[in-house]
mmCIF file of N, CA and C in Angstrom:
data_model
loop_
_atom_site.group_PDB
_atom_site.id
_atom_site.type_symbol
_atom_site.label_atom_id
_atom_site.label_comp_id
_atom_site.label_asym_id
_atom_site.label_seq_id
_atom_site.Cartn_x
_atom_site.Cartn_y
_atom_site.Cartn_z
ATOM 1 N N UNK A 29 85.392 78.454 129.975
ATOM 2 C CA UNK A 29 86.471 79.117 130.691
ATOM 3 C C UNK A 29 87.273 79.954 129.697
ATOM 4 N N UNK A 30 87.204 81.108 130.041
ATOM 5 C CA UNK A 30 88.017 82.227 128.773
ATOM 6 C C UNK A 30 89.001 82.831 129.812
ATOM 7 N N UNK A 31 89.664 84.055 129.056
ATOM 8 C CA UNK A 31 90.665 84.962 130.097
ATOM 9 C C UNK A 31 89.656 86.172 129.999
ATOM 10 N N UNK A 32 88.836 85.755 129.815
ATOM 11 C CA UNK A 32 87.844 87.329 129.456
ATOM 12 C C UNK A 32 86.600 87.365 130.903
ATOM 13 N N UNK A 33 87.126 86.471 131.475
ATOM 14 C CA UNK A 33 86.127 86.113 132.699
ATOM 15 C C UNK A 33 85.835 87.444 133.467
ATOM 16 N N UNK A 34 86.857 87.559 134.049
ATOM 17 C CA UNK A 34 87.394 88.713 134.769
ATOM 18 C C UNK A 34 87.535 90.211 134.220
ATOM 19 N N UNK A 35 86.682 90.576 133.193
ATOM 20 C CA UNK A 35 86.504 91.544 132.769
ATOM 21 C C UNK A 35 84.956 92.144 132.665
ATOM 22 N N UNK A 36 84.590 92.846 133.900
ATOM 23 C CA UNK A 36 83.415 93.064 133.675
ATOM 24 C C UNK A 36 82.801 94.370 132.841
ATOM 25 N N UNK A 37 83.998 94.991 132.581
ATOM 26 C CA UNK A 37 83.624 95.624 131.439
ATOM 27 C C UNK A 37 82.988 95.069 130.454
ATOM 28 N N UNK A 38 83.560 93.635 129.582
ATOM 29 C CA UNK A 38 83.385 92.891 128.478
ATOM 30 C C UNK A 38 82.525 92.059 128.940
ATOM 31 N N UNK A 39 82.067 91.723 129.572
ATOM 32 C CA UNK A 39 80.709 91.044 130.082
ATOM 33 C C UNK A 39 79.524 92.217 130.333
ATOM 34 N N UNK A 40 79.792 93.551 130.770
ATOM 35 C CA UNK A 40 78.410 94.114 130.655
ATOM 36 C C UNK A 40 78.394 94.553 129.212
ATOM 37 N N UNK A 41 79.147 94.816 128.829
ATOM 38 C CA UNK A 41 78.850 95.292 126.968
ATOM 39 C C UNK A 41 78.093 94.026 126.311
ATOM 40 N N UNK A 42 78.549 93.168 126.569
ATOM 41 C CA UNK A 42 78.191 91.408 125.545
ATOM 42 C C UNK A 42 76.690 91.132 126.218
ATOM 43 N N UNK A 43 76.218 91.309 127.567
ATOM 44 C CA UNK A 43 74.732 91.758 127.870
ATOM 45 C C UNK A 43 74.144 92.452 127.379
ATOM 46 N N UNK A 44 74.625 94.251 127.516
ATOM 47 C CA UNK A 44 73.559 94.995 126.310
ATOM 48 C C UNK A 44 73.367 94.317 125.293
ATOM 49 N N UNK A 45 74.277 94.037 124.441
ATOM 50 C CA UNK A 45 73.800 93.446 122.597
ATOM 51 C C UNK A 45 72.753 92.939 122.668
ATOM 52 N N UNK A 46 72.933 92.010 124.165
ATOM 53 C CA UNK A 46 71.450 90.872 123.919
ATOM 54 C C UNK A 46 70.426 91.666 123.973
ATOM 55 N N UNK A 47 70.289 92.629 124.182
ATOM 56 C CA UNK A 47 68.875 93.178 124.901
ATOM 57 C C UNK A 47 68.067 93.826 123.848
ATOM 58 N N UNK A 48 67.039 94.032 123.534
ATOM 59 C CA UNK A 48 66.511 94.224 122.319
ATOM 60 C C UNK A 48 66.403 95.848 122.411
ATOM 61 N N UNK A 49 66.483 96.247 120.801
ATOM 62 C CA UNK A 49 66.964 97.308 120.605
ATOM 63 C C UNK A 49 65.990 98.280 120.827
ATOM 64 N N UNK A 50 65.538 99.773 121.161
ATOM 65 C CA UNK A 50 64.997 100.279 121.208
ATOM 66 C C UNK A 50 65.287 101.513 120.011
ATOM 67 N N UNK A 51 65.946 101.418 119.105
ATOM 68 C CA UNK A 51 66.169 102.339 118.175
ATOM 69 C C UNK A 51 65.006 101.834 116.485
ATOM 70 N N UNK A 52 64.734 103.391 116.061
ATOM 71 C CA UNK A 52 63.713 102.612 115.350
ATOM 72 C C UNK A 52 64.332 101.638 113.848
ATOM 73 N N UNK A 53 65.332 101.927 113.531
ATOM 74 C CA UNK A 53 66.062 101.478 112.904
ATOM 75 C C UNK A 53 65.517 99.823 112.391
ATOM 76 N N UNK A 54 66.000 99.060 111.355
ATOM 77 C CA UNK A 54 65.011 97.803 111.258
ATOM 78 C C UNK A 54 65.997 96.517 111.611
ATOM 79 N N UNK A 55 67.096 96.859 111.853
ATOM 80 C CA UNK A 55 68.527 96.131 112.197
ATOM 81 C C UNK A 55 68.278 95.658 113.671
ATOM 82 N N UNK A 56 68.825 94.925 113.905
ATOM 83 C CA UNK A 56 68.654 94.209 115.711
ATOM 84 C C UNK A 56 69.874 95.015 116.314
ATOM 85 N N UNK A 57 69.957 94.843 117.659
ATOM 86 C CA UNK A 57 70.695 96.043 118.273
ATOM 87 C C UNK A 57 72.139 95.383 117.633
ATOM 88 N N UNK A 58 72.079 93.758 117.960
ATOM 89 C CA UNK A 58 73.203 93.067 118.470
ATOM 90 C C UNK A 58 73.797 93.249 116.875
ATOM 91 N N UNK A 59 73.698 93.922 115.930
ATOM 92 C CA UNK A 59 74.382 94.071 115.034
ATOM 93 C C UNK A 59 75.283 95.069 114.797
ATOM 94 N N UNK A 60 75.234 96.448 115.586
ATOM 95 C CA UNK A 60 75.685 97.118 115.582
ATOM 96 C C UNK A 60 77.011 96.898 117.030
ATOM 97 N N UNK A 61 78.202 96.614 117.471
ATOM 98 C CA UNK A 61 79.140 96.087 117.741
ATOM 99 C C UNK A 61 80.111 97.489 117.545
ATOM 100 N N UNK A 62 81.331 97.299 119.060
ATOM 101 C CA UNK A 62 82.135 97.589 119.088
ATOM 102 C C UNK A 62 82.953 96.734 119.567
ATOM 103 N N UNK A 63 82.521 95.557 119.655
ATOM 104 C CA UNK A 63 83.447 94.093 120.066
ATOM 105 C C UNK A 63 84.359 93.362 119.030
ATOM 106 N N UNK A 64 85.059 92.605 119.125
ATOM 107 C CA UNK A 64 85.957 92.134 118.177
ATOM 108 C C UNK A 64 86.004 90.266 119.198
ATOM 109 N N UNK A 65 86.041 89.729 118.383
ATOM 110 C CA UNK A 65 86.259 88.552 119.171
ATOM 111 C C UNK A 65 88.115 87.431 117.782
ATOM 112 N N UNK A 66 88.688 87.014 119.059
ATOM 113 C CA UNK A 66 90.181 86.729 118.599
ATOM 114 C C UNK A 66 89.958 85.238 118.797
ATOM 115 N N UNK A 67 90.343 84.298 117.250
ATOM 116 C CA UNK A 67 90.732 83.139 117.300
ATOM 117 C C UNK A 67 91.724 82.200 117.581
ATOM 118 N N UNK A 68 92.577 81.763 118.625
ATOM 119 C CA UNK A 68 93.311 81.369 118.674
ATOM 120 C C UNK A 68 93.314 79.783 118.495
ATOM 121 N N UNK A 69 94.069 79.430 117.305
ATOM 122 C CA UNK A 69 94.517 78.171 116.316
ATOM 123 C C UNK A 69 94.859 77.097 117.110
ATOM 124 N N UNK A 70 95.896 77.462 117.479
ATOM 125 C CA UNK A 70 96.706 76.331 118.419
ATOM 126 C C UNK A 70 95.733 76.094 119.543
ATOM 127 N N UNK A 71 95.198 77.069 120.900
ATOM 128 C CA UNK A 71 94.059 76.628 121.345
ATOM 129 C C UNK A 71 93.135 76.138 121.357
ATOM 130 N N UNK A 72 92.379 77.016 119.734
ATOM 131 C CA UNK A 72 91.206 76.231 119.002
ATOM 132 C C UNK A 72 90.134 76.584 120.378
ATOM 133 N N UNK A 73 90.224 77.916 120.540
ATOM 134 C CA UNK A 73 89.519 78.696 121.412
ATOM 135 C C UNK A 73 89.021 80.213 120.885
ATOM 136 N N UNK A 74 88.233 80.693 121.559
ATOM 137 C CA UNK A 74 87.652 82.363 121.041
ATOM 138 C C UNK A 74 88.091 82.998 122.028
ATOM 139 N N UNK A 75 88.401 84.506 122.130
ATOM 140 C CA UNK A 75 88.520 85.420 123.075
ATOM 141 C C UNK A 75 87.957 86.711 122.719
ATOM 142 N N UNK A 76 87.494 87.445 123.314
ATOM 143 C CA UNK A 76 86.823 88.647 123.458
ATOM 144 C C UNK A 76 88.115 89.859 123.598
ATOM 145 N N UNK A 77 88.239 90.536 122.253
ATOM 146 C CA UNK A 77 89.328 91.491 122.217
ATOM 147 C C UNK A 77 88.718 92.914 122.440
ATOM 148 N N UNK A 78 89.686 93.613 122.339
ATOM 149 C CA UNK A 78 89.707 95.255 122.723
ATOM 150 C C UNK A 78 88.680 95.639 122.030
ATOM 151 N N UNK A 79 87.912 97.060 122.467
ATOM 152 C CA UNK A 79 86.446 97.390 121.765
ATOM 153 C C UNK A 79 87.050 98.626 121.124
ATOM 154 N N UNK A 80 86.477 99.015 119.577
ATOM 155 C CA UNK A 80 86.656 99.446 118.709
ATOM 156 C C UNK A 80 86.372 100.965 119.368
ATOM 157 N N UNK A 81 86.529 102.433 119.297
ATOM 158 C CA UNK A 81 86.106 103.412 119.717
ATOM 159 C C UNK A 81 84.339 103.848 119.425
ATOM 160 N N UNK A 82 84.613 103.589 117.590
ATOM 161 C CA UNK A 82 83.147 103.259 117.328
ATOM 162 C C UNK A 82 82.160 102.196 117.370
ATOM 163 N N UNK A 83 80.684 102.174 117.758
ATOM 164 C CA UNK A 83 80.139 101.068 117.443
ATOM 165 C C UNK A 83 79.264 101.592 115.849
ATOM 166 N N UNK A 84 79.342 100.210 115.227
ATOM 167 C CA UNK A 84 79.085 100.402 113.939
ATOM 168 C C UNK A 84 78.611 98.532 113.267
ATOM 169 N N UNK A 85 77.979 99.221 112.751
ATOM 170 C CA UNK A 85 77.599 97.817 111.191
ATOM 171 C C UNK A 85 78.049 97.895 110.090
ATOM 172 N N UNK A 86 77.678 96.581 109.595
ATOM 173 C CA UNK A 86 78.486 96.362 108.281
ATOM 174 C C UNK A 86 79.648 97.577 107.908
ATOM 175 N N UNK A 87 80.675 97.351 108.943
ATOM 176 C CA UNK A 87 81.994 98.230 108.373
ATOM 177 C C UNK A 87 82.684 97.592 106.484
ATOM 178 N N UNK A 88 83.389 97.901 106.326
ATOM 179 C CA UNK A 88 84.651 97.496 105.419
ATOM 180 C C UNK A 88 85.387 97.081 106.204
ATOM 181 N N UNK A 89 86.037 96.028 106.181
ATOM 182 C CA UNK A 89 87.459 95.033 106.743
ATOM 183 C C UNK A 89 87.831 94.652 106.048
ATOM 184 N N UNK A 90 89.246 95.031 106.565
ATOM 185 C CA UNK A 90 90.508 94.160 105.846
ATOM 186 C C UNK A 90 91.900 94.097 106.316
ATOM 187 N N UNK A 91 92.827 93.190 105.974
ATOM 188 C CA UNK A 91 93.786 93.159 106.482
ATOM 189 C C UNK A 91 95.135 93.241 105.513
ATOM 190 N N UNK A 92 96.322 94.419 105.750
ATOM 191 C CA UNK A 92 97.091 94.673 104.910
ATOM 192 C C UNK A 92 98.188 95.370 106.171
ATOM 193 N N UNK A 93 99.227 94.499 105.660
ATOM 194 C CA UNK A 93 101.035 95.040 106.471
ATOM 195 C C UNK A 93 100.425 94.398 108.080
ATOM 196 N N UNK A 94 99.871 93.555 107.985
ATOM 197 C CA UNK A 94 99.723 92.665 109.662
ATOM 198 C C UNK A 94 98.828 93.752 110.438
ATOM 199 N N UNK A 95 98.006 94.616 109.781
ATOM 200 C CA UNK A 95 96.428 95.486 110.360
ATOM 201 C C UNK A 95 95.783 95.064 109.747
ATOM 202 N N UNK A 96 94.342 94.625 111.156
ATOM 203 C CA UNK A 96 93.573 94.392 110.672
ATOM 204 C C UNK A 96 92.332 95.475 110.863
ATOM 205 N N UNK A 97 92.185 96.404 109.824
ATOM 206 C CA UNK A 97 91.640 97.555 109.453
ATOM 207 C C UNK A 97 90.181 97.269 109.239
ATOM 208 N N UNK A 98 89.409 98.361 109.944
ATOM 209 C CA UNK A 98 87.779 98.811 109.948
ATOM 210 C C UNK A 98 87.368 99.802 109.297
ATOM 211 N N UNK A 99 86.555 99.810 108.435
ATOM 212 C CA UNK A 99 86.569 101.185 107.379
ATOM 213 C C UNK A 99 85.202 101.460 107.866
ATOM 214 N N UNK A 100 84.612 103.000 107.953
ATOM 215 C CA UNK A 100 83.656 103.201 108.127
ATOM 216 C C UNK A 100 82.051 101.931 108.827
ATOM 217 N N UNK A 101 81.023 102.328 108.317
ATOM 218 C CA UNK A 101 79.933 101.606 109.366
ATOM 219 C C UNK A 101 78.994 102.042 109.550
ATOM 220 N N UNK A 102 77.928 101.791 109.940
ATOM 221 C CA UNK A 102 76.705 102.596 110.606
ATOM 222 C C UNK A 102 75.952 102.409 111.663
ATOM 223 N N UNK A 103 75.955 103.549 112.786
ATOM 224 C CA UNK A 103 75.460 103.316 113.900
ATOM 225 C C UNK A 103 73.863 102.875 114.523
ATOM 226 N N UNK A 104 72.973 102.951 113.081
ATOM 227 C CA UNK A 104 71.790 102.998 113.367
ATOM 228 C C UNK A 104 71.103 104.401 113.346
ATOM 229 N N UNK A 105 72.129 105.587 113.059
ATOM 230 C CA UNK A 105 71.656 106.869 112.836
ATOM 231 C C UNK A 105 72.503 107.462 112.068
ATOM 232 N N UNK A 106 74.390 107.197 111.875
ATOM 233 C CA UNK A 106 74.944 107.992 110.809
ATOM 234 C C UNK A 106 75.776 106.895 110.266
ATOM 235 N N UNK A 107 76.021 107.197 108.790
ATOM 236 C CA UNK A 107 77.414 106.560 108.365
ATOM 237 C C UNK A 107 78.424 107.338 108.426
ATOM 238 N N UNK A 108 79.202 106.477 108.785
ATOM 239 C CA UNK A 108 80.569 107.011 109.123
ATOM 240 C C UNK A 108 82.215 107.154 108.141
ATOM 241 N N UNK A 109 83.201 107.746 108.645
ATOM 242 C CA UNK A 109 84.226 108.005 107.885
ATOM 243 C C UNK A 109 85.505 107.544 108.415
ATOM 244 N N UNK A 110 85.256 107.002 109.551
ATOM 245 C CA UNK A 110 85.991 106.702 110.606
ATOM 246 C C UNK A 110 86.780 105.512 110.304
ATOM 247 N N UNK A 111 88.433 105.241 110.291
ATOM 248 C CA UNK A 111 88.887 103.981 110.207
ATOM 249 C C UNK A 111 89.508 103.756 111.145
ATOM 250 N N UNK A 112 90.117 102.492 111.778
ATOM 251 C CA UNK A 112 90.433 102.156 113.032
ATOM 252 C C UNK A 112 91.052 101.043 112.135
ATOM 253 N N UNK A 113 92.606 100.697 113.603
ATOM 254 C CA UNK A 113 93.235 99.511 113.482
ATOM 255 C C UNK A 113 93.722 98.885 114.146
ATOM 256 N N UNK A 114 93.503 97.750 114.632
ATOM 257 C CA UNK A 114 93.926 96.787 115.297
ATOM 258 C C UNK A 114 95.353 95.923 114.918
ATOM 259 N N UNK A 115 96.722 96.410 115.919
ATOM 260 C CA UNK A 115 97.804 95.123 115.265
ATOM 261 C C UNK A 115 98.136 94.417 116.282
ATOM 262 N N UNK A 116 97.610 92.924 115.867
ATOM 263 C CA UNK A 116 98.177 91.845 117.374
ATOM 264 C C UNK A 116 99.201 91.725 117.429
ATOM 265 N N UNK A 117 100.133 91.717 116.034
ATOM 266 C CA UNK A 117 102.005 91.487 116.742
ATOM 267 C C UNK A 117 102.465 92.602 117.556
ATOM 268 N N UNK A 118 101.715 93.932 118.066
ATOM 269 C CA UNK A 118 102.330 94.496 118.866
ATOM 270 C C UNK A 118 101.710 94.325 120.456
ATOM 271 N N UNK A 119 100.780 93.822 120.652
ATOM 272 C CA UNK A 119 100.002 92.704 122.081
ATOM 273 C C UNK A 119 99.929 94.340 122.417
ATOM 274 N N UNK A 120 99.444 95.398 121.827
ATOM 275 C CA UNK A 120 98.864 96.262 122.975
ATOM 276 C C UNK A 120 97.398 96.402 123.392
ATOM 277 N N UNK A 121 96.656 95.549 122.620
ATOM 278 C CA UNK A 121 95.547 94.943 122.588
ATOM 279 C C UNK A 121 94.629 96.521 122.981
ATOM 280 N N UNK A 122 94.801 96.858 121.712
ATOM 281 C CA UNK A 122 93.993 98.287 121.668
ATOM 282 C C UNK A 122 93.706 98.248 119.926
ATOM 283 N N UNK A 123 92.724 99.449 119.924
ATOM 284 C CA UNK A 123 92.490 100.081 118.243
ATOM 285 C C UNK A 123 92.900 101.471 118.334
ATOM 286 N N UNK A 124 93.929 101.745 117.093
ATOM 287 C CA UNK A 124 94.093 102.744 117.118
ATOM 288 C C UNK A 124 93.445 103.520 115.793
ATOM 289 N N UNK A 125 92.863 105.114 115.993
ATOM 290 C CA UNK A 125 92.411 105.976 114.910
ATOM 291 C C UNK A 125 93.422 106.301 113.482
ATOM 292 N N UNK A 126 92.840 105.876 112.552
ATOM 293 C CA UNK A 126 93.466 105.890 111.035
ATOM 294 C C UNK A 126 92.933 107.511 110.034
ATOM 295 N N UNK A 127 93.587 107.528 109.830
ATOM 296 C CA UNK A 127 92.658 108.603 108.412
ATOM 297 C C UNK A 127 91.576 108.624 108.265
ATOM 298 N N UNK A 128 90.739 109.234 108.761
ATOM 299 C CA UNK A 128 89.236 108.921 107.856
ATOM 300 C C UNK A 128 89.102 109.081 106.484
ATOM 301 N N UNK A 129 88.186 108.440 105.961
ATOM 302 C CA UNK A 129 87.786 108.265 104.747
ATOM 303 C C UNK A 129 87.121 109.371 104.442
ATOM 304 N N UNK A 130 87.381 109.766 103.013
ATOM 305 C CA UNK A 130 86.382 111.268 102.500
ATOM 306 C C UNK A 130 85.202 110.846 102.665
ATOM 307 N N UNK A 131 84.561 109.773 102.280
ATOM 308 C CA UNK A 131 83.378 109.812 102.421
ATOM 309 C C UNK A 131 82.419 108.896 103.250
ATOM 310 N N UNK A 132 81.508 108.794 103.767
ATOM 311 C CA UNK A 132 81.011 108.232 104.820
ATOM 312 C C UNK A 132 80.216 106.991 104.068
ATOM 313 N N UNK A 133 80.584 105.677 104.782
ATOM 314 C CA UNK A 133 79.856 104.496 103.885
ATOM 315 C C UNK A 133 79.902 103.168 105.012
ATOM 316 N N UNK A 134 78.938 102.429 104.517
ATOM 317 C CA UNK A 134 78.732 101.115 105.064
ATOM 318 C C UNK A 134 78.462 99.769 103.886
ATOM 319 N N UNK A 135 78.281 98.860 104.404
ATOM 320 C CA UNK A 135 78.194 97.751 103.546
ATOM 321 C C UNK A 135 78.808 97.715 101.950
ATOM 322 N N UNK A 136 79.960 98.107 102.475
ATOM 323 C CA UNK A 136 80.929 98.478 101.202
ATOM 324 C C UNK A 136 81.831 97.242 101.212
ATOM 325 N N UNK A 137 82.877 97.014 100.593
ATOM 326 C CA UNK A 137 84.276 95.945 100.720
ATOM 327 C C UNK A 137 85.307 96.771 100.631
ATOM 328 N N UNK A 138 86.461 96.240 101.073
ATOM 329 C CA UNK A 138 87.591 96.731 101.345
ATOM 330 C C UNK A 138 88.736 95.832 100.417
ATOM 331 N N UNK A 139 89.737 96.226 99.962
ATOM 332 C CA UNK A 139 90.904 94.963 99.603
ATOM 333 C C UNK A 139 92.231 95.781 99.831
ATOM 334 N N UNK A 140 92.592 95.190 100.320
ATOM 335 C CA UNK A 140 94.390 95.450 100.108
ATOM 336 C C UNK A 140 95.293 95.592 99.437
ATOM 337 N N UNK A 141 96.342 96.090 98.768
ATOM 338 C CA UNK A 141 97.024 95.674 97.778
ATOM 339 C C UNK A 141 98.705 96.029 98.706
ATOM 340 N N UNK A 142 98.536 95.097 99.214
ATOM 341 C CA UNK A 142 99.773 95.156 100.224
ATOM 342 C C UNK A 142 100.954 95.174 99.707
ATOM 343 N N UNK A 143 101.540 95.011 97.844
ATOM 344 C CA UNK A 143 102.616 95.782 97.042
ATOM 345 C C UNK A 143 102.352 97.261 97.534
ATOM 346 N N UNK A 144 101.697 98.189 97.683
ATOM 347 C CA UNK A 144 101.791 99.504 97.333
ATOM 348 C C UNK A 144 101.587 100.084 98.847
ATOM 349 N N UNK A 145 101.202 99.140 99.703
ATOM 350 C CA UNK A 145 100.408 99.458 100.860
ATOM 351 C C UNK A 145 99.480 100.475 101.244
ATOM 352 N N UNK A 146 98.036 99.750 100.528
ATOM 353 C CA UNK A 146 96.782 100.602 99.801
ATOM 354 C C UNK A 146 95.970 99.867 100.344
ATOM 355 N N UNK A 147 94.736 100.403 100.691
ATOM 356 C CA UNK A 147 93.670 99.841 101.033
ATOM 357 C C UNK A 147 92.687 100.426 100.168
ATOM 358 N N UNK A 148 91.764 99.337 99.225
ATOM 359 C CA UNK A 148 90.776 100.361 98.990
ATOM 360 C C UNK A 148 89.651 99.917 99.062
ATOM 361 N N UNK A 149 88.590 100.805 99.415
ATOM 362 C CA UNK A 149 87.092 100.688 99.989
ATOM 363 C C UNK A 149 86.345 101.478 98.872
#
């Protein structure tokens, strides 16, 4: 029993993933994601959050000033430059578009240095 029941948006997206990929790519579909899934502690439950604009793999993540930031990714055909951010203390339960990055990358790391409020990838 989730609150995500009633969203059949987020139930037909979480079907595609399953479905096997038809791209020739050597990655499974279900890796490439525009889903986010939210832990809640005190519940000690999962929820299915807002979908990212891009779908992408192995992004950069990280979290700095209470965002939790997506750096670039790859769709199975481009890498990307694209950053996106998610902030739950404002419950608008959306991602919003960041700066893109000069250069387009995946399976990179990200860190914070939340003195200077810097992210770097």
């Amino acid at each position: 029993d989730t609150a995500d029941e009633g969203r059949p948006d987020l139930q037909e997206h979480l079907t595609a993933l399953a479905k096997p990929s038809s791209t020739t790519t050597s990655k499974p579909r279900h890796c490439f994601q525009n889903a986010m899934e939210i832990f809640c502690p005190v519940a000690g439950k999962w929820k299915v959050g807002p979908l990212t604009a891009k779908v992408r793999c192995q992004p950069a993540d990280v979290c700095c000033r209470g965002l939790y930031i997506t750096c670039g990714g790859f769709d199975g055909e481009d890498y990307h430059r694209t950053v996106e951010a998610f902030e739950p203390e404002l419950k608008l339960n959306s991602w919003r578009s960041l700066a893109s990055m000069v250069v387009p990358r995946a399976d990179a790391t990200a860190s914070a240095v939340d003195s200077m409020s810097m992210v770097l990838v």
